[in-house]
Amino acid sequence: MVRTTEQSAQDAVDDDVARGRGQFVVRSPVDDRVVARLRETGAAEVQRAAADLRAAQAEWEALGPGFRARHLLRLRDWVLDNEAHLLDTIQLESGKVRQDAAFEITASVDVINYYARRAERYLQPGHPRPHGALIASKALTVSHRAHPLVGVVSPWNFPLFIPLGDAAPALLAGAAVILKPSELTPLTAVELGRGWQEVGGPDVFRVLTGTGATGAAVVDQVDYVQFTGSTRTGRAIAVRAAERLIPCSLELGGKDPMIVLDDADLEHAVGGALWGGLFGSGQTCTAVERIYVQDGIYDRFVARLVERAAGLRHGTDAVAGGSEVGAMASDAQVAIVSSHVEDAVARGARVLTGGRPGLAGADAPSSGSWFPPTVLVDVDHSMLVMREETFGPTLPVMRVADEDEAVALANDSSYGLSASVFTGDRRRGERIARRLEVGAVNINDVFTNVISPPVPMSGWRSSGLGARFGGAQGLLRYCRTQAVTASRVATPADELLWYPYRPGKSRLAARVVRLAVGRGRRRLTSSRSQR
Ligand code: NAD
């Protein structure tokens, strides 16, 4: 619920007291309870941690990918052994339902499995063939050397999957990692740090809690930033990374469109819209945020969507399947969703179910941050709900005449994270995918790319820079490449290109090149007259 004035005043007092003690407060969005007070890690402490981690990193990298994989697989086993506790912690701090939290365990374990099994192969040095006559005698090697210290700065919507999914490949690559989790959901990450110690992991992974100031201090210390969060913060980090001349990968916000064509399977498309739009209460970067439905199927689609959305169980649960849609992560998030719905209604949209903060079906206001599944129609692109990231359980549906109109509207956005297309014709779906200005398209599905390490998850436009996962690239992006050249023959004292310069040497060099690449008699011989 949006807080009363007295509650907000009490929150502000709690926050001030905590700040005075160098702490910050963690609340459960389910009922507003204060569940922890954690340390705000200061810049000096971040600097000390960075020095410790750097000192341990060289040995971690030297021990090789097989050794590192064994540690990560032990961490994976720890995650599985502590599953119930981790699920409780994710639910406590994020307000997710049990099944949405369980998705994070499965997805994280999959990422570790994928990269631990392949790290050795991906990190093998390459030996390209020499190209060009002048270096024909050289042996060439391209090796991958980890960025010594990687900073993973993560958001609150996936307290386990994003921190672990980004840190695990970095550790496997040979980097040391500082993880700065969101101040809204730091408890799961703290457990992860504890898990690393419990499985005997060396001092190459630390979790530093704090607010944005701690995140900024991390960016100031590391050699590579892996950031996931809002476009606004991503821009600030990109500026700082440019000043420090360090690489960064930015996974940012989205406004993902879903296109439903006349030939789509109706029930499947409705199911995709519901799960894609409401998973995690719609607080997923790749959530279905706007739906374009072709004329011929529109009325049936909307009727069924409303019926099923209104029937979803909204609330908290302790057992998977107890509820379908959980709490929002914070009152601030509820306020954004409310403002988007109010703006849409003021501009002529109609709410067909949901639409007001609070638990679905509850008569009286309840504590906690709740907003029910909400279907909106008669929407257009003048409305915030179709233009800005809502990050909530809203399903705004717009009628379109045909494929071309759907594509044009889908592309009418400053974001470009991902999209989905529902059609009975896969080739048609693939054709449409190539016209969409987004980093990923799921045909007759939603989110699949997010849990597919073999393909990259990259945001186009304001949705990001770089990509996570993507097969070998998901590991190699945490590395610098190093080229090594060596002579394959006994080293002559006088290399062809070195001093002293003499006419005879110059002609010989030119002859070698022309013999290798010159076509036709004139080009093969003309060097004689020019040098
Ligand atoms: P946010 O940008 O507010 O915060 C993200 C993290 O950055 C937090 O840990 C925060 O403490 C830290 N931070 C804040 N200011 C900082 C600074 N100046 N320097 C360094 N760190 C700083 O984002 P959020 O509200 O936590 O997350 C929600 C956003 O994340 C949404 O926009 C969502 O779309 C996006 N997201 C994107 C992806 C993706 O893969 N593209 C995945 C999940 C979430």
Coordinates of C-alpha atoms and ligand atoms in Angstrom, one line a residue:
M1 CA 0.0 0.0 0.0
V2 CA 1.0 3.6 -0.4
R3 CA 2.1 4.6 3.1
T4 CA 0.1 7.0 5.3
T5 CA 1.7 10.2 6.4
E6 CA 2.5 8.9 9.9
Q7 CA 4.0 5.7 8.5
S8 CA 6.1 7.6 6.0
A9 CA 7.3 9.9 8.8
Q10 CA 8.2 6.8 10.9
D11 CA 10.1 5.3 8.0
A12 CA 12.1 8.5 7.6
V13 CA 13.0 8.4 11.3
D14 CA 14.1 4.8 11.0
D15 CA 16.2 5.6 7.9
D16 CA 17.8 8.6 9.6
V17 CA 18.7 6.6 12.7
A18 CA 20.2 3.9 10.6
R19 CA 22.2 6.4 8.5
G20 CA 23.6 8.0 11.6
R21 CA 25.0 4.6 12.6
G22 CA 26.4 3.9 9.1
Q23 CA 23.6 1.5 8.3
F24 CA 20.6 1.2 6.1
V25 CA 17.2 -0.4 6.7
V26 CA 15.8 -3.4 4.8
R27 CA 12.0 -3.8 4.9
S28 CA 9.8 -6.6 3.7
P29 CA 7.4 -5.3 1.1
V30 CA 4.9 -8.0 2.1
D31 CA 4.0 -6.1 5.4
D32 CA 6.5 -3.2 5.7
R33 CA 8.3 -4.9 8.6
V34 CA 11.9 -3.9 9.2
V35 CA 13.8 -7.2 8.6
A36 CA 17.4 -6.0 8.8
R37 CA 19.8 -3.2 9.4
L38 CA 22.9 -3.6 7.3
R39 CA 26.2 -1.8 7.0
E40 CA 26.6 1.0 4.5
T41 CA 30.1 0.2 3.2
G42 CA 32.2 3.4 2.9
A43 CA 34.6 4.3 0.1
A44 CA 37.7 3.6 2.3
E45 CA 36.4 0.1 3.1
V46 CA 35.7 -0.6 -0.5
Q47 CA 39.2 0.4 -1.3
R48 CA 40.7 -1.9 1.3
A49 CA 38.5 -4.8 0.1
A50 CA 39.6 -4.1 -3.5
A51 CA 43.3 -4.3 -2.4
D52 CA 42.7 -7.6 -0.6
L53 CA 40.9 -9.1 -3.6
R54 CA 43.6 -8.0 -6.0
A55 CA 46.2 -9.6 -3.9
A56 CA 44.4 -13.0 -4.0
Q57 CA 43.4 -12.8 -7.7
A58 CA 46.7 -13.7 -9.4
E59 CA 46.8 -17.1 -7.7
W60 CA 43.1 -17.7 -8.4
E61 CA 43.7 -17.1 -12.1
A62 CA 47.0 -19.1 -12.2
L63 CA 45.3 -22.2 -10.7
G64 CA 43.3 -22.6 -14.0
P65 CA 39.7 -23.0 -15.0
G66 CA 39.4 -26.6 -13.9
F67 CA 40.3 -25.6 -10.3
R68 CA 37.9 -22.6 -10.4
A69 CA 35.1 -24.7 -11.9
R70 CA 35.3 -27.1 -8.9
H71 CA 34.8 -24.2 -6.5
L72 CA 31.8 -22.9 -8.5
L73 CA 30.3 -26.3 -8.6
R74 CA 30.6 -26.5 -4.8
L75 CA 28.8 -23.2 -4.6
R76 CA 26.1 -24.6 -6.9
D77 CA 25.7 -27.6 -4.5
W78 CA 25.5 -25.2 -1.6
V79 CA 22.7 -23.3 -3.3
L80 CA 20.8 -26.5 -3.8
D81 CA 21.5 -27.7 -0.2
N82 CA 20.3 -24.4 1.2
E83 CA 17.4 -23.9 -1.2
A84 CA 14.6 -23.6 1.3
H85 CA 16.5 -20.9 3.3
L86 CA 17.4 -19.0 0.1
L87 CA 13.8 -19.1 -1.0
D88 CA 12.7 -17.8 2.3
T89 CA 15.2 -15.0 2.1
I90 CA 14.3 -14.0 -1.5
Q91 CA 10.6 -13.9 -0.6
L92 CA 11.2 -11.9 2.6
E93 CA 13.1 -9.1 1.0
S94 CA 11.4 -9.0 -2.5
G95 CA 7.8 -10.1 -1.8
K96 CA 7.9 -12.6 -4.6
V97 CA 5.7 -15.7 -4.5
R98 CA 7.5 -19.0 -3.9
Q99 CA 7.4 -20.2 -7.5
D100 CA 8.9 -17.0 -8.8
A101 CA 11.7 -17.2 -6.2
A102 CA 12.3 -20.9 -7.2
F103 CA 12.8 -19.7 -10.8
E104 CA 15.9 -17.9 -9.6
I105 CA 17.4 -21.0 -8.1
T106 CA 16.9 -23.0 -11.3
A107 CA 18.2 -20.3 -13.5
S108 CA 21.3 -19.6 -11.3
V109 CA 22.2 -23.3 -11.1
D110 CA 21.9 -23.6 -14.9
V111 CA 24.3 -20.7 -15.5
I112 CA 26.9 -22.2 -13.2
N113 CA 26.6 -25.6 -14.8
Y114 CA 26.8 -24.1 -18.3
Y115 CA 30.0 -22.1 -17.7
A116 CA 31.7 -24.4 -15.3
R117 CA 31.6 -27.2 -17.9
R118 CA 32.8 -25.0 -20.7
A119 CA 35.3 -22.6 -19.0
E120 CA 38.4 -24.6 -19.8
R121 CA 37.5 -24.8 -23.5
Y122 CA 36.4 -21.2 -23.8
L123 CA 39.6 -19.9 -22.1
Q124 CA 41.9 -22.0 -24.3
P125 CA 44.4 -19.7 -26.1
G126 CA 43.8 -19.5 -29.9
H127 CA 46.6 -19.9 -32.5
P128 CA 45.5 -18.1 -35.6
R129 CA 47.5 -18.7 -38.9
P130 CA 49.9 -15.9 -39.7
H131 CA 48.5 -13.6 -42.4
G132 CA 50.9 -11.8 -44.7
A133 CA 54.3 -12.6 -46.1
L134 CA 56.3 -10.5 -43.6
I135 CA 55.0 -12.5 -40.6
A136 CA 54.8 -15.9 -42.3
S137 CA 57.5 -17.3 -40.0
K138 CA 55.8 -16.2 -36.7
A139 CA 53.8 -18.3 -34.3
L140 CA 50.7 -16.4 -33.2
T141 CA 48.8 -16.9 -29.9
V142 CA 45.8 -15.1 -28.5
S143 CA 45.3 -15.7 -24.8
H144 CA 42.6 -14.5 -22.4
R145 CA 43.6 -12.9 -19.2
A146 CA 40.9 -11.9 -16.7
H147 CA 40.2 -8.3 -15.7
P148 CA 41.7 -8.7 -12.2
L149 CA 38.8 -7.1 -10.3
V150 CA 35.2 -7.1 -11.6
G151 CA 32.4 -5.1 -9.9
V152 CA 29.0 -6.6 -10.1
V153 CA 26.3 -4.0 -9.2
S154 CA 22.9 -5.5 -9.1
P155 CA 19.2 -4.5 -8.8
W156 CA 16.4 -5.7 -6.5
N157 CA 14.2 -7.6 -8.9
F158 CA 16.3 -10.8 -9.0
P159 CA 18.2 -11.0 -5.6
L160 CA 19.9 -14.3 -6.5
F161 CA 19.9 -14.9 -10.3
I162 CA 21.4 -11.6 -11.3
P163 CA 24.2 -11.4 -8.7
L164 CA 25.1 -15.1 -9.1
G165 CA 24.5 -15.2 -12.9
D166 CA 26.9 -12.3 -13.4
A167 CA 29.5 -13.2 -10.7
A168 CA 29.9 -16.9 -11.5
P169 CA 31.2 -16.4 -15.1
A170 CA 33.5 -13.6 -13.9
L171 CA 35.0 -15.9 -11.2
L172 CA 35.3 -18.8 -13.7
A173 CA 37.2 -16.4 -16.0
G174 CA 39.7 -15.9 -13.3
A175 CA 38.6 -12.5 -12.0
A176 CA 38.1 -11.5 -8.4
V177 CA 34.6 -10.1 -7.8
I178 CA 33.0 -7.4 -5.6
L179 CA 29.3 -7.8 -5.5
K180 CA 27.2 -4.7 -4.5
P181 CA 23.6 -5.9 -4.3
S182 CA 20.6 -3.5 -4.2
E183 CA 20.0 -1.9 -0.9
L184 CA 16.3 -3.1 -1.2
T185 CA 17.3 -6.8 -1.5
P186 CA 20.8 -7.4 -0.1
L187 CA 20.0 -10.3 2.2
T188 CA 20.2 -13.1 -0.4
A189 CA 23.5 -11.8 -1.7
V190 CA 24.9 -11.7 1.9
E191 CA 23.9 -15.4 2.1
L192 CA 25.7 -16.0 -1.1
G193 CA 28.9 -14.5 0.3
R194 CA 28.4 -16.8 3.4
G195 CA 28.0 -19.7 1.0
W196 CA 31.2 -19.0 -0.7
Q197 CA 33.1 -19.0 2.6
E198 CA 31.3 -22.2 3.7
V199 CA 32.5 -24.1 0.6
G200 CA 36.0 -22.9 1.2
G201 CA 36.2 -20.4 -1.7
P202 CA 39.4 -18.3 -1.6
D203 CA 39.2 -14.6 -0.8
V204 CA 38.3 -13.6 -4.4
F205 CA 34.6 -12.9 -3.8
R206 CA 33.1 -10.4 -1.4
V207 CA 29.7 -9.0 -0.9
L208 CA 29.7 -5.3 0.1
T209 CA 26.3 -3.9 1.2
G210 CA 25.2 -0.3 0.9
T211 CA 23.3 2.2 -1.2
G212 CA 24.1 3.9 -4.4
A213 CA 27.2 5.6 -2.8
T214 CA 28.7 2.2 -2.1
G215 CA 28.0 1.2 -5.8
A216 CA 29.8 4.4 -6.9
A217 CA 32.8 3.6 -4.7
V218 CA 32.9 0.1 -6.2
V219 CA 32.9 1.5 -9.7
D220 CA 35.9 3.7 -8.7
Q221 CA 37.9 0.6 -7.7
V222 CA 37.3 -2.1 -10.2
D223 CA 38.7 -2.9 -13.6
Y224 CA 35.4 -3.9 -15.2
V225 CA 31.8 -3.0 -14.2
Q226 CA 28.9 -5.4 -14.7
F227 CA 25.9 -3.3 -14.0
T228 CA 22.2 -4.2 -14.0
G229 CA 19.7 -1.6 -13.1
S230 CA 17.9 1.5 -14.3
T231 CA 18.9 3.4 -17.5
R232 CA 19.5 6.5 -15.4
T233 CA 22.1 4.9 -13.1
G234 CA 23.6 3.0 -16.1
R235 CA 24.3 6.3 -17.8
A236 CA 26.0 7.7 -14.7
I237 CA 28.2 4.5 -14.5
A238 CA 29.1 4.7 -18.2
V239 CA 30.3 8.3 -17.6
R240 CA 32.4 7.3 -14.6
A241 CA 33.8 4.2 -16.5
A242 CA 34.7 6.4 -19.4
E243 CA 36.6 8.8 -17.0
R244 CA 38.4 5.8 -15.6
L245 CA 38.9 4.3 -19.0
I246 CA 37.5 0.9 -17.9
P247 CA 35.0 -1.3 -19.8
C248 CA 31.5 -1.8 -18.5
S249 CA 28.5 -3.8 -19.5
L250 CA 25.1 -2.3 -18.8
E251 CA 21.9 -4.3 -18.6
L252 CA 19.2 -1.6 -18.3
G253 CA 15.5 -1.0 -18.4
G254 CA 13.0 -2.0 -21.1
K255 CA 9.5 -1.5 -22.4
D256 CA 9.0 -4.9 -24.1
P257 CA 6.3 -5.2 -26.7
M258 CA 4.3 -8.3 -27.4
I259 CA 2.7 -8.8 -30.8
V260 CA -0.3 -11.1 -31.2
L261 CA -1.3 -11.8 -34.8
D262 CA -4.7 -13.2 -36.0
D263 CA -3.2 -16.6 -36.7
A264 CA -1.9 -17.1 -33.1
D265 CA -3.2 -19.7 -30.7
L266 CA -5.5 -17.6 -28.5
E267 CA -5.1 -19.5 -25.2
H268 CA -1.3 -19.7 -25.6
A269 CA -1.0 -16.0 -26.4
V270 CA -3.1 -15.1 -23.4
G271 CA -1.0 -17.4 -21.1
G272 CA 2.2 -15.7 -22.5
A273 CA 0.8 -12.2 -21.8
L274 CA -0.2 -13.1 -18.3
W275 CA 3.0 -14.8 -17.2
G276 CA 5.3 -12.5 -19.2
G277 CA 3.6 -9.4 -17.8
L278 CA 2.9 -10.5 -14.3
F279 CA 5.9 -12.7 -13.3
G280 CA 7.5 -11.0 -10.2
S281 CA 4.5 -8.6 -10.2
G282 CA 5.8 -7.3 -13.6
Q283 CA 9.1 -6.3 -12.1
T284 CA 11.2 -8.0 -14.7
C285 CA 13.3 -6.1 -17.2
T286 CA 12.0 -8.3 -20.0
A287 CA 8.4 -8.1 -18.8
V288 CA 5.7 -7.8 -21.4
E289 CA 4.9 -4.1 -20.9
R290 CA 2.7 -3.4 -23.9
I291 CA 0.6 -5.7 -26.1
Y292 CA -0.4 -5.1 -29.7
V293 CA -3.2 -7.4 -30.9
Q294 CA -4.4 -7.7 -34.5
D295 CA -8.0 -6.8 -35.2
G296 CA -9.3 -10.2 -36.0
I297 CA -8.4 -11.8 -32.6
Y298 CA -8.5 -8.6 -30.4
D299 CA -12.0 -9.0 -28.8
R300 CA -11.5 -12.6 -27.9
F301 CA -8.0 -12.0 -26.6
V302 CA -9.0 -9.1 -24.3
A303 CA -12.1 -11.0 -23.0
R304 CA -10.0 -14.0 -22.1
L305 CA -7.1 -11.9 -20.7
V306 CA -9.4 -10.1 -18.3
E307 CA -11.1 -13.3 -17.2
R308 CA -7.8 -15.0 -16.5
A309 CA -6.0 -12.0 -14.9
A310 CA -9.0 -11.4 -12.6
G311 CA -8.8 -15.1 -11.5
L312 CA -5.1 -15.0 -10.5
R313 CA -4.4 -15.4 -6.8
H314 CA -2.8 -12.3 -5.5
G315 CA -0.9 -12.5 -2.2
T316 CA 1.9 -14.1 -0.3
D317 CA 2.6 -17.8 0.1
A318 CA 5.1 -20.1 1.8
V319 CA 4.6 -23.1 -0.5
A320 CA 5.1 -23.0 -4.3
G321 CA 1.7 -22.7 -6.0
G322 CA 0.0 -20.9 -3.0
S323 CA -0.3 -17.6 -4.9
E324 CA 0.5 -16.5 -8.4
V325 CA 1.2 -12.8 -8.1
G326 CA 3.1 -11.4 -5.1
A327 CA 4.0 -8.0 -3.7
M328 CA 5.7 -5.2 -5.4
A329 CA 9.3 -4.6 -4.2
S330 CA 8.6 -1.2 -2.6
D331 CA 6.1 1.6 -2.1
A332 CA 8.1 3.7 -4.6
Q333 CA 7.3 1.0 -7.2
V334 CA 3.6 1.0 -6.3
A335 CA 3.6 4.8 -6.7
I336 CA 5.1 4.6 -10.2
V337 CA 2.5 2.0 -11.3
S338 CA -0.4 4.0 -9.8
S339 CA 0.8 7.1 -11.6
H340 CA 1.0 5.3 -15.0
V341 CA -2.5 3.9 -14.6
E342 CA -3.9 7.3 -13.5
D343 CA -2.3 9.0 -16.4
A344 CA -3.7 6.5 -18.8
V345 CA -7.2 6.8 -17.4
A346 CA -7.0 10.6 -17.6
R347 CA -6.1 10.3 -21.3
G348 CA -9.0 8.0 -22.1
A349 CA -7.9 4.4 -21.2
R350 CA -10.3 2.0 -19.5
V351 CA -9.3 -0.3 -16.7
L352 CA -11.0 -3.7 -17.2
T353 CA -9.6 -5.4 -14.0
G354 CA -7.4 -4.2 -11.1
G355 CA -6.2 -0.6 -11.4
R356 CA -5.8 0.5 -7.7
P357 CA -3.1 -0.2 -5.2
G358 CA -3.7 -2.8 -2.5
L359 CA -4.4 -6.6 -2.4
A360 CA -6.8 -7.8 -5.1
G361 CA -10.2 -8.3 -3.6
A362 CA -9.4 -6.7 -0.2
D363 CA -11.9 -4.2 1.1
A364 CA -9.7 -2.5 3.6
P365 CA -6.2 -1.1 2.9
S366 CA -3.5 -3.6 4.0
S367 CA 0.1 -3.1 5.0
G368 CA 2.8 -3.9 2.4
S369 CA 3.4 -2.9 -1.2
W370 CA 0.7 -4.4 -3.3
F371 CA -0.8 -3.7 -6.7
P372 CA -3.1 -6.2 -8.4
P373 CA -3.0 -7.5 -12.0
T374 CA -4.4 -4.7 -14.2
V375 CA -5.7 -4.9 -17.7
L376 CA -6.0 -1.6 -19.6
V377 CA -7.6 -1.0 -23.1
D378 CA -8.1 2.1 -25.3
V379 CA -4.5 3.0 -24.7
D380 CA -2.2 4.8 -27.1
H381 CA 1.4 6.1 -27.3
S382 CA 0.6 9.4 -25.7
M383 CA 0.3 7.6 -22.3
L384 CA 3.1 6.9 -19.8
V385 CA 2.0 3.3 -19.6
M386 CA 3.0 2.8 -23.3
R387 CA 6.2 4.8 -23.2
E388 CA 8.0 4.6 -19.9
E389 CA 9.0 1.5 -18.0
T390 CA 6.2 0.8 -15.6
F391 CA 7.8 -2.2 -13.9
G392 CA 4.5 -3.4 -12.5
P393 CA 1.6 -5.8 -13.1
T394 CA 0.0 -3.8 -15.9
L395 CA -1.2 -5.3 -19.2
P396 CA -2.1 -2.4 -21.6
V397 CA -3.6 -3.8 -24.8
M398 CA -3.8 -1.9 -28.1
R399 CA -5.7 -2.9 -31.3
V400 CA -3.7 -3.0 -34.5
A401 CA -4.8 -3.5 -38.1
D402 CA -1.9 -5.6 -39.3
E403 CA 1.7 -6.8 -39.0
D404 CA 3.1 -3.5 -40.3
E405 CA 1.3 -1.4 -37.7
A406 CA 2.3 -3.7 -34.9
V407 CA 6.0 -3.5 -35.9
A408 CA 5.9 0.3 -36.3
L409 CA 4.3 0.7 -32.8
A410 CA 6.7 -1.9 -31.2
N411 CA 9.7 0.0 -32.6
D412 CA 8.2 3.3 -31.4
S413 CA 10.2 3.3 -28.1
S414 CA 13.5 4.6 -26.7
Y415 CA 14.1 1.1 -25.3
G416 CA 15.1 -2.0 -27.2
L417 CA 15.5 -4.9 -24.7
S418 CA 13.4 -7.7 -26.0
A419 CA 10.0 -8.5 -27.6
S420 CA 7.7 -11.4 -28.2
V421 CA 5.6 -12.4 -31.3
F422 CA 2.7 -14.8 -31.2
T423 CA 1.8 -16.3 -34.5
G424 CA 0.8 -19.7 -35.9
D425 CA 3.6 -19.3 -38.6
R426 CA 7.1 -19.6 -37.2
R427 CA 8.7 -18.2 -40.4
R428 CA 6.4 -15.2 -40.2
G429 CA 7.5 -14.7 -36.6
E430 CA 11.2 -14.9 -37.6
R431 CA 10.5 -12.4 -40.4
I432 CA 9.0 -10.0 -38.0
A433 CA 11.8 -10.5 -35.5
R434 CA 14.3 -9.2 -38.1
R435 CA 12.3 -6.0 -38.3
L436 CA 12.2 -5.3 -34.5
E437 CA 14.8 -3.0 -33.0
V438 CA 15.5 -5.1 -29.9
G439 CA 18.2 -7.4 -28.6
A440 CA 16.1 -10.5 -28.4
V441 CA 12.8 -11.8 -29.8
N442 CA 10.9 -14.8 -28.4
I443 CA 8.5 -16.4 -30.8
N444 CA 5.4 -17.8 -29.2
D445 CA 7.1 -17.4 -25.9
V446 CA 8.4 -14.9 -23.4
F447 CA 11.8 -14.5 -21.5
T448 CA 13.3 -17.6 -23.0
N449 CA 16.5 -15.8 -24.0
V450 CA 17.0 -14.6 -20.4
I451 CA 17.6 -18.2 -19.2
S452 CA 19.5 -19.4 -22.3
P453 CA 23.2 -18.9 -21.6
P454 CA 24.1 -19.9 -25.2
V455 CA 22.5 -16.7 -26.6
P456 CA 23.4 -13.1 -25.6
M457 CA 21.0 -11.0 -23.5
S458 CA 21.7 -7.6 -24.8
G459 CA 19.7 -4.4 -24.7
W460 CA 19.6 -2.1 -27.8
R461 CA 19.0 1.6 -27.7
S462 CA 18.5 2.8 -24.0
S463 CA 18.3 -0.7 -22.8
G464 CA 22.0 -1.3 -22.5
L465 CA 25.5 -1.6 -23.7
G466 CA 27.2 -5.0 -24.1
A467 CA 25.5 -8.2 -23.2
R468 CA 25.4 -11.0 -20.6
F469 CA 25.8 -14.7 -21.5
G470 CA 26.0 -15.5 -25.2
G471 CA 28.1 -18.7 -25.1
A472 CA 31.9 -18.1 -24.9
Q473 CA 31.4 -14.4 -25.0
G474 CA 29.7 -14.5 -21.6
L475 CA 33.0 -15.6 -20.1
L476 CA 35.4 -13.9 -22.4
R477 CA 33.9 -10.4 -21.8
Y478 CA 35.5 -10.6 -18.3
C479 CA 38.9 -11.1 -20.0
R480 CA 41.4 -8.9 -21.8
T481 CA 42.9 -10.5 -24.9
Q482 CA 46.7 -10.7 -25.1
A483 CA 48.5 -11.4 -28.4
V484 CA 51.8 -13.2 -28.3
T485 CA 54.0 -13.5 -31.4
A486 CA 57.2 -15.6 -31.5
S487 CA 59.6 -16.7 -34.3
R488 CA 59.1 -20.2 -35.4
V489 CA 62.6 -20.3 -37.0
A490 CA 66.0 -19.5 -35.4
T491 CA 66.1 -15.8 -34.7
P492 CA 68.4 -14.0 -37.2
A493 CA 70.5 -11.2 -35.8
D494 CA 69.3 -8.9 -38.6
E495 CA 65.5 -9.0 -39.0
L496 CA 64.2 -8.1 -42.4
L497 CA 62.3 -5.0 -41.1
W498 CA 64.9 -3.8 -38.6
Y499 CA 67.8 -1.3 -38.8
P500 CA 70.0 -0.9 -40.6
Y501 CA 67.9 0.1 -43.6
R502 CA 69.7 -0.8 -46.9
P503 CA 68.5 -0.8 -50.4
G504 CA 69.0 -4.5 -50.9
K505 CA 66.9 -5.3 -47.7
S506 CA 64.1 -3.0 -48.8
R507 CA 63.9 -4.6 -52.2
L508 CA 63.9 -8.1 -50.7
A509 CA 61.0 -7.1 -48.4
A510 CA 59.1 -5.7 -51.3
R511 CA 59.7 -8.8 -53.4
V512 CA 58.5 -11.0 -50.6
V513 CA 55.2 -9.1 -50.4
R514 CA 54.7 -9.0 -54.2
L515 CA 55.4 -12.6 -54.6
A516 CA 52.8 -13.4 -52.0
V517 CA 50.0 -11.0 -53.1
G518 CA 50.9 -9.5 -56.5
R519 CA 48.7 -10.6 -59.4
G520 CA 50.0 -10.3 -63.0
R521 CA 53.6 -10.0 -64.3
R522 CA 53.8 -6.2 -64.0
R523 CA 52.9 -6.2 -60.2
L524 CA 55.2 -9.1 -59.5
T525 CA 58.2 -7.3 -60.9
S526 CA 57.6 -3.6 -60.7
S527 CA 59.1 -3.3 -57.1
R528 CA 62.6 -3.5 -58.7
S529 CA 62.3 -0.2 -60.4
Q530 CA 60.7 1.6 -57.4
R531 CA 63.2 0.8 -54.5
Ligands
NAD1 P1 18.9 1.2 -9.9 O1 19.6 1.8 -11.0 O2 18.2 2.2 -9.0 O3 20.0 0.5 -8.9 C1 20.7 -0.6 -9.3 C2 22.0 -0.8 -8.5 O4 22.8 0.4 -8.7 C3 21.7 -0.8 -7.0 O5 22.5 -1.7 -6.4 C4 22.1 0.6 -6.5 O6 22.4 0.7 -5.2 C5 23.2 0.9 -7.5 N1 23.5 2.3 -7.7 C6 22.7 3.4 -7.6 N2 23.4 4.5 -7.9 C7 24.6 4.2 -8.3 C8 25.8 4.9 -8.7 N3 25.8 6.2 -8.9 N4 26.9 4.2 -9.0 C9 26.9 2.8 -8.8 N5 25.9 2.1 -8.4 C10 24.7 2.8 -8.1 O7 18.0 0.1 -10.4 P2 16.9 -0.8 -9.6 O8 15.7 0.1 -9.3 O9 17.6 -1.5 -8.5 O10 16.5 -1.9 -10.7 C11 15.4 -1.8 -11.5 C12 15.9 -1.5 -12.9 O11 16.8 -2.6 -13.4 C13 14.8 -1.5 -14.0 O12 15.0 -0.4 -14.8 C14 15.0 -2.8 -14.7 O13 14.5 -2.8 -16.0 C15 16.5 -3.0 -14.7 N6 16.9 -4.3 -14.9 C16 17.5 -4.7 -16.1 C17 17.9 -6.0 -16.4 C18 18.6 -6.3 -17.6 O14 19.2 -7.4 -17.7 N7 18.5 -5.5 -18.7 C19 17.6 -7.0 -15.4 C20 17.0 -6.6 -14.2 C21 16.6 -5.3 -14.0

